[in-house]
Coordinates of C-alpha atoms in Angstrom, one line a residue:
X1 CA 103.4 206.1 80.1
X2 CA 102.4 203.6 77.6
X3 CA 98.9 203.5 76.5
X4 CA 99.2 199.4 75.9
X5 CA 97.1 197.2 78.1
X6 CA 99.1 195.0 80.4
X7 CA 98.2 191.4 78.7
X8 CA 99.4 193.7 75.5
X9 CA 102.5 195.0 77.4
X10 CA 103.5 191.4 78.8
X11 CA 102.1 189.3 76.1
X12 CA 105.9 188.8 75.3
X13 CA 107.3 189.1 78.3
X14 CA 109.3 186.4 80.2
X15 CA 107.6 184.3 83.0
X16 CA 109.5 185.6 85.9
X17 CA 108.8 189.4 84.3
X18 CA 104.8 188.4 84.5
X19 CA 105.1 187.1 87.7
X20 CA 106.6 189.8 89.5
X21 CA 104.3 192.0 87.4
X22 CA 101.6 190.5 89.3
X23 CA 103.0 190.5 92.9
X24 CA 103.6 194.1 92.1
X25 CA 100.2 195.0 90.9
X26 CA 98.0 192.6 93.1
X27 CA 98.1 192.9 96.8
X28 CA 96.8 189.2 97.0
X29 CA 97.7 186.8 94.4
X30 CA 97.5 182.9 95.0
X31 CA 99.2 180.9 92.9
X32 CA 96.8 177.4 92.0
X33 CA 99.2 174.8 91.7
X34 CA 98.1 171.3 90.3
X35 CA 101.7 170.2 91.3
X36 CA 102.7 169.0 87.7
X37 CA 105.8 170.4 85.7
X38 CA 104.5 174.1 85.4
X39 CA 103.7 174.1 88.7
X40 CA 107.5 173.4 89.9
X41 CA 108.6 175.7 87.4
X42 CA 106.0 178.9 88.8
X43 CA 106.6 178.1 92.4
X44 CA 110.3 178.0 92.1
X45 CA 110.3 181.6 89.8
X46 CA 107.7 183.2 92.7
X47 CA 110.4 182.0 95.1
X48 CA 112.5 184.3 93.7
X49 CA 110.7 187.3 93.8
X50 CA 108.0 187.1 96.7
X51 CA 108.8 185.9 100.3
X52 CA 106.0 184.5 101.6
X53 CA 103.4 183.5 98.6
X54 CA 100.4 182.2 98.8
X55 CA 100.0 178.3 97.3
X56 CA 96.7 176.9 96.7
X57 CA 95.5 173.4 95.4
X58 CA 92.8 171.3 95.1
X59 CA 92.5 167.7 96.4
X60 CA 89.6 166.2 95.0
X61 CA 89.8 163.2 97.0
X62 CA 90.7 161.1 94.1
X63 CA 94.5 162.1 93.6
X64 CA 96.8 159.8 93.2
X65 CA 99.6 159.4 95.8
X66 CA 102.5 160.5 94.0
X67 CA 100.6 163.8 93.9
X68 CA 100.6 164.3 97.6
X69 CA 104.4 163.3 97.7
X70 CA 104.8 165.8 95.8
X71 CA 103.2 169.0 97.7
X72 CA 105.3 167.4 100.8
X73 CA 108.2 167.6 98.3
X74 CA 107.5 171.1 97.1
X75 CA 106.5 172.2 101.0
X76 CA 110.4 171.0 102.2
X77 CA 111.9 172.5 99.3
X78 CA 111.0 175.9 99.9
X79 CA 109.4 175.7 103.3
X80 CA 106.2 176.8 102.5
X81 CA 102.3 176.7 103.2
X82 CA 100.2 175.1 100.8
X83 CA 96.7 176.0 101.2
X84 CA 94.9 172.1 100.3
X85 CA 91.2 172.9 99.6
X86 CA 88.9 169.9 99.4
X87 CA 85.1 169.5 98.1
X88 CA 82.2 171.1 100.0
X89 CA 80.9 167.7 102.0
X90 CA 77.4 168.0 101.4
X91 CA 78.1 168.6 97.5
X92 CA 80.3 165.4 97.5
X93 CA 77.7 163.4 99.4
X94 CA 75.0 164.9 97.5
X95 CA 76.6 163.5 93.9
X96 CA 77.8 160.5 95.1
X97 CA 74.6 159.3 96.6
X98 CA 72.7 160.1 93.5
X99 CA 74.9 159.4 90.7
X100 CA 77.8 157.2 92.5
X101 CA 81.4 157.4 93.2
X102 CA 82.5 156.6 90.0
X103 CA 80.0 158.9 87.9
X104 CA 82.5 160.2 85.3
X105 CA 82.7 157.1 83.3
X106 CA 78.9 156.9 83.0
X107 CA 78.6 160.5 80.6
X108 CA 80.9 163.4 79.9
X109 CA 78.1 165.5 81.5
X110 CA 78.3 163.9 84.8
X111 CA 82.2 163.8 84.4
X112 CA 82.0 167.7 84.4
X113 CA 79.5 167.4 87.0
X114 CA 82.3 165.3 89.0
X115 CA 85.0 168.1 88.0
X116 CA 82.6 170.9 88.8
X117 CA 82.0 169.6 92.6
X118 CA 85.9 168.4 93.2
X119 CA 86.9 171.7 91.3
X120 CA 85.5 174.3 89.9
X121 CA 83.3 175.2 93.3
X122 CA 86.1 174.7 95.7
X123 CA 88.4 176.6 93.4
X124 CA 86.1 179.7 93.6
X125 CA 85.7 179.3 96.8
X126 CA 89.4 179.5 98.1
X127 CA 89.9 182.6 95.4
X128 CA 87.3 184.4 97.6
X129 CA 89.2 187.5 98.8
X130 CA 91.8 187.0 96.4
X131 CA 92.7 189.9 93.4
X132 CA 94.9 187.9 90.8
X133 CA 95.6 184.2 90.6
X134 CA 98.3 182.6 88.5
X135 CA 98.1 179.0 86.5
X136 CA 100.8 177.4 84.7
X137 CA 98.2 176.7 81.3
X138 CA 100.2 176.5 78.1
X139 CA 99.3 177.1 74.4
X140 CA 100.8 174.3 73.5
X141 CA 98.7 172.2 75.8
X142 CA 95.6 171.5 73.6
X143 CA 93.7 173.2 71.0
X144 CA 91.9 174.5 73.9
X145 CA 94.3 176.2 74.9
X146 CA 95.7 178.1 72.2
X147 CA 94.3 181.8 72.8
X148 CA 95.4 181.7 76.3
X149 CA 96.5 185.0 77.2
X150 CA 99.2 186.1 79.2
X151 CA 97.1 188.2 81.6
X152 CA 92.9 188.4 81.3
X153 CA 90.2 189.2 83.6
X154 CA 88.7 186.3 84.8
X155 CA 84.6 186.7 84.8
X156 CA 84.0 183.1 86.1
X157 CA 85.9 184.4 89.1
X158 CA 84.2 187.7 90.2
X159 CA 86.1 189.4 87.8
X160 CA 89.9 188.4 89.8
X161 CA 92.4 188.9 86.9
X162 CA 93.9 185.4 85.7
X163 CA 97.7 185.4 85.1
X164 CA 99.1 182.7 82.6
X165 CA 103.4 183.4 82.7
X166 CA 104.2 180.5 81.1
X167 CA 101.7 180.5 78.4
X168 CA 103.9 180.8 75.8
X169 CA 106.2 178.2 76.3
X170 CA 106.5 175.0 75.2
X171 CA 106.7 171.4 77.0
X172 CA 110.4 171.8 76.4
X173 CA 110.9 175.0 77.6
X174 CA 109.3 174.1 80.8
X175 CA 111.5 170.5 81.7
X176 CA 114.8 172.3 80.7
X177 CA 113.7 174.9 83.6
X178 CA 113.4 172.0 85.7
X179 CA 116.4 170.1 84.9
X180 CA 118.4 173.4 85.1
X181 CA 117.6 174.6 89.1
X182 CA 117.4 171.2 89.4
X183 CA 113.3 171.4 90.5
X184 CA 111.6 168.5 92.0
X185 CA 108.6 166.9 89.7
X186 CA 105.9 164.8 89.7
X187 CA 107.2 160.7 90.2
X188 CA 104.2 159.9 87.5
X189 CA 106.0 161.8 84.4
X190 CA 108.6 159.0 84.9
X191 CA 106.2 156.2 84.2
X192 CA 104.9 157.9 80.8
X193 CA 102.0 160.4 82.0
X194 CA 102.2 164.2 80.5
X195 CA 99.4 165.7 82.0
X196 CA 98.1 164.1 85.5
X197 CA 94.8 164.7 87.2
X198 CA 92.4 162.6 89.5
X199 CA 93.9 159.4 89.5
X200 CA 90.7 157.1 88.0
X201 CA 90.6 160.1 85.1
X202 CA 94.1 159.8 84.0
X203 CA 96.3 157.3 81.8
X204 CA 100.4 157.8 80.6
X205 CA 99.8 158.5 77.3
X206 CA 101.5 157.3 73.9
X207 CA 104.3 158.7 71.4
X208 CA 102.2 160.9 69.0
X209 CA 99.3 161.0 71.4
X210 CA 98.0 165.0 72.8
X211 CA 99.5 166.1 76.2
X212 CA 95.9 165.8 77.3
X213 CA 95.1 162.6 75.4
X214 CA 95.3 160.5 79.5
X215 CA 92.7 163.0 80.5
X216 CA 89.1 161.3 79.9
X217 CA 90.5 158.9 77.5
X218 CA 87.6 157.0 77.3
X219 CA 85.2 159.8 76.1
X220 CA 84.7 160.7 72.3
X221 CA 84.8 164.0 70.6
X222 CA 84.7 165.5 74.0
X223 CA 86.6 168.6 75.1
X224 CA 89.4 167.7 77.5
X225 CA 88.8 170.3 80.5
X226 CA 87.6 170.4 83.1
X227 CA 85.9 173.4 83.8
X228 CA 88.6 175.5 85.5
X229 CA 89.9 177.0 82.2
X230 CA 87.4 176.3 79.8
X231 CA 83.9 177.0 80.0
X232 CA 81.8 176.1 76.9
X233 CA 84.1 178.2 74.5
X234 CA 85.4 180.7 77.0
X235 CA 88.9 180.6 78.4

């Protein structure tokens, strides 16, 4: 039996390897889908390999349409659930009757604040009861992003163990997955965007420009998270 920790042992492995990896060593593992191109590609490889798996995603109450066309999209496809988990109410009313609804652009610190409370909170929340969860983060993504590992425990999360199968790959990799099976994707990658968030917080972006340049574009020098996989250094 090999002595090798498993983000060592799967560190190369391929995404559909990691994935059923973690359906076998997990008894509940939710995949959190934000519905753009890795999520099509994760969802259709989990398909595969585990009837039945759990979906989860966030609605912050500020996505755009095209985003909700496409969970009906990916719901017909494979005729599953998607759990949809929204903002604690009090929380949302809380922020938005002391800072207003459109806070973010006012200072990257109430921007997180926004991002923590249509996020982050609701995100732990529905990972309650939960043992692994699985997000379609990429290296390649941002300089954020670059020590991703494959498989890590998760410490913001009550120590669940976060999976990352695709975190090797690049944009490329991913869309000629999706062209190949033929996978539906998001309608706003058509009309320029690479990365796609709450629709007031996200732009298409330029030739040359980051994958995560639409995110925030407004704010200077400032980390392009959001709080669900970076956490003031900590991945």
């Amino acid at each position: 039996m090999s002595s090798l920790a498993p983000a060592e042992l799967l560190s190369d492995a391929a995404p559909d390897e990691v994935l059923r990896w973690a359906y076998e060593t997990f008894p509940r593992v939710a995949i959190v889908a934000s519905f753009q191109a890795e999520s099509s590609v994760l969802i259709d490889m989990a398909s595969r390999i585990r009837p039945g798996f759990s979906v989860l995603t966030l609605d912050t109450g500020r996505l755009p349409q095209a985003t909700h066309d496409m969970i009906d999209r990916v719901r017909d496809r494979y005729s599953i659930d998607v759990q949809v988990v929204a903002p604690d109410a009090a929380d949302l009313d809380y922020m938005v009757g002391r800072h207003g609804v459109n806070l973010f652009y006012a200072s990257p610190d109430l921007r997180r604040l926004c991002c923590e409370v249509r996020k982050s909170r609701p995100l732990a929340r529905a990972l309650h009861g939960y043992d692994a969860w699985v997000t379609g983060v990429r290296r390649q993504q941002a300089a954020t992003r670059t020590q991703t590992a494959v498989v890590a425990p998760d410490p913001e999360h009550n120590g669940l163990t976060k999976v990352a199968p695709l975190a090797a790959w690049s944009k490329d990799q991913v869309w000629a997955y999706i062209r190949e099976h033929e996978l539906p994707y998001h309608a706003l990658y058509d009309q320029g965007y690479t990365s796609i968030g709450c629709e007031p917080c996200t732009r298409a972006t330029t030739a040359g420009e980051d994958e995560r340049a639409g995110r925030w574009w407004w704010e200077q020098n400032e980390v392009k998270e959001c709080g669900l996989h970076w956490t003031g250094g900590k991945q």
